[in-house]
Amino acid sequence: MEYRVGIGYDIHRLVEGRKLFLGGVEIPYVKGLLGHSDADVLLHALCDALLGALSLGDIGEHFPDTDQKYNGISSVELLKTVNNLVREKGFSINNIDAVVIAQEPHLEHFKKKIAARISSVLGIEENSLNIKAKTNEGLDDIGRKEGIAAYVVVSVNKGVLK
Ligand code: MG
């Protein structure tokens, strides 16, 4: 049995004229995150955590932002690709713990929907995944509503059918 963990972090800038996607869920807000893809900061951090757990580098190596193929792509598609890599390597996901830091919008009422979406994409039980929503208490760039950040930790294992 082989247990491994991975960590992921990401931050994107909030701008007008973009839709806001977090965890594969569209969140109603006056701004959205700026990026080459849909800039889903939570899914990017999750992809990085999974890639990290498997020692497979980072999301930038797998999906370069210089590649037009990924222009405007849903990050759900990136997560599906990474999840397939996890399965191909013979690993399954034990659990995922995530923190999203957004001064606005208030995410409390979206946590369950986000958890349901991610667990469905990954094919894991909803109780294997935890989403925490924080503000930045008005401090720094996130506190000034200039961006949203996410941290994700994952635990995976090989040799156990879940
Ligand atoms: Mg990103």
XYZ file of C-alpha atoms and ligand atoms in Angstrom:
163
model
C 0.000 0.000 0.000
C 1.324 3.382 -0.936
C -0.062 6.529 0.615
C 0.840 9.941 -0.728
C -0.264 13.540 -0.179
C -0.227 16.608 -2.386
C -0.740 20.334 -1.917
C -2.028 22.880 -4.397
C -2.361 26.660 -4.329
C -3.683 29.144 -6.847
C -4.823 32.740 -7.074
C -6.551 34.657 -9.864
C -7.499 38.299 -10.281
C -11.174 39.366 -10.243
C -12.181 41.468 -13.245
C -15.381 42.750 -14.801
C -16.813 41.051 -17.873
C -16.004 37.473 -16.846
C -18.162 34.751 -15.329
C -17.102 33.430 -11.952
C -16.469 29.682 -11.729
C -15.430 27.982 -8.506
C -15.195 24.215 -8.263
C -16.925 23.837 -11.604
C -19.953 25.825 -10.407
C -20.953 29.172 -11.856
C -21.358 31.644 -8.985
C -23.459 34.769 -9.525
C -21.239 37.817 -8.993
C -20.458 41.137 -10.657
C -16.939 39.991 -11.578
C -15.179 36.828 -12.674
C -11.644 35.461 -12.491
C -9.155 36.407 -15.176
C -7.176 33.633 -16.846
C -6.447 31.682 -19.980
C -9.017 29.010 -19.110
C -12.159 29.785 -17.115
C -9.672 30.581 -14.291
C -11.399 28.280 -11.779
C -8.920 28.842 -8.969
C -10.247 25.987 -6.826
C -10.027 23.392 -9.583
C -6.542 24.606 -10.524
C -5.357 24.181 -6.934
C -7.007 20.751 -6.849
C -5.301 19.690 -10.102
C -1.954 20.817 -8.677
C -2.553 18.923 -5.437
C -3.335 15.714 -7.343
C -0.362 16.156 -9.677
C 1.818 16.847 -6.645
C 0.680 13.689 -4.887
C 1.786 11.683 -7.933
C 5.037 13.641 -8.458
C 3.781 14.669 -11.884
C 4.789 18.310 -11.847
C 2.234 21.096 -12.047
C -0.768 22.268 -14.013
C 1.331 24.676 -16.104
C 3.390 21.791 -17.500
C 0.331 19.732 -18.390
C -1.854 22.553 -19.740
C 0.426 25.406 -20.890
C -1.306 28.786 -21.204
C 0.580 29.310 -24.466
C -1.488 26.487 -25.994
C -4.601 27.867 -27.717
C -6.259 24.498 -27.083
C -6.835 25.598 -23.482
C -8.139 29.062 -24.291
C -11.424 29.506 -22.414
C -11.588 25.788 -21.564
C -13.666 24.657 -18.591
C -11.316 23.649 -15.794
C -13.601 20.668 -15.228
C -12.007 19.231 -18.398
C -8.529 19.757 -16.921
C -9.590 18.054 -13.699
C -10.998 15.085 -15.631
C -7.662 14.679 -17.432
C -5.741 14.845 -14.143
C -8.159 12.405 -12.499
C -7.555 9.985 -15.358
C -3.805 10.261 -14.740
C -4.383 9.425 -11.063
C -6.407 6.337 -12.016
C -3.932 5.272 -14.730
C -1.170 5.320 -12.120
C -3.268 2.939 -10.032
C -4.144 5.448 -7.312
C -7.475 6.339 -5.787
C -8.344 9.454 -3.828
C -8.698 9.085 -0.061
C -9.853 12.589 0.705
C -9.595 16.204 -0.322
C -9.582 19.250 1.935
C -9.884 22.684 0.377
C -9.906 26.317 1.461
C -11.262 29.044 -0.798
C -10.411 32.599 0.249
C -12.774 35.231 -1.152
C -13.800 38.494 0.442
C -16.728 38.467 -1.986
C -18.946 36.833 -3.006
C -20.142 35.054 0.106
C -19.630 31.352 -0.636
C -21.281 29.765 2.381
C -24.360 28.749 0.400
C -22.342 27.321 -2.496
C -20.058 24.970 -0.570
C -22.389 21.969 -0.828
C -23.030 22.520 -4.537
C -19.287 22.822 -5.201
C -18.550 19.664 -3.187
C -21.263 17.771 -5.097
C -19.877 18.938 -8.440
C -16.257 18.041 -7.683
C -17.071 14.650 -6.175
C -19.199 13.838 -9.211
C -16.395 14.781 -11.639
C -13.850 12.741 -9.683
C -16.143 9.793 -8.997
C -15.604 9.916 -5.233
C -17.967 9.990 -2.270
C -19.085 13.435 -1.185
C -17.864 12.736 2.331
C -14.333 12.296 0.932
C -14.248 15.988 0.174
C -14.425 19.113 2.334
C -14.746 22.692 1.140
C -14.071 25.605 3.477
C -14.913 29.183 2.549
C -13.037 32.044 4.217
C -12.858 35.778 3.788
C -9.519 37.529 4.220
C -10.963 39.762 6.970
C -10.533 42.736 4.640
C -6.750 42.345 4.586
C -4.441 42.536 1.583
C -5.367 42.021 -2.084
C -7.991 39.382 -1.459
C -9.492 41.502 1.295
C -9.745 44.375 -1.222
C -11.748 42.002 -3.486
C -9.010 42.037 -6.135
C -8.786 38.267 -6.378
C -9.711 34.847 -5.047
C -7.254 32.191 -3.834
C -7.522 28.505 -3.003
C -5.477 25.925 -1.124
C -6.075 22.200 -1.533
C -4.586 19.162 0.169
C -5.233 15.659 -1.129
C -4.441 12.199 0.115
C -4.263 9.316 -2.358
C -3.464 5.646 -2.048
C -2.490 2.754 -4.248
C -3.588 -0.778 -3.745
C -6.978 -0.215 -2.163
C -10.204 -0.401 -4.083
C -12.529 2.367 -2.934
Mg -4.799 29.074 -12.205
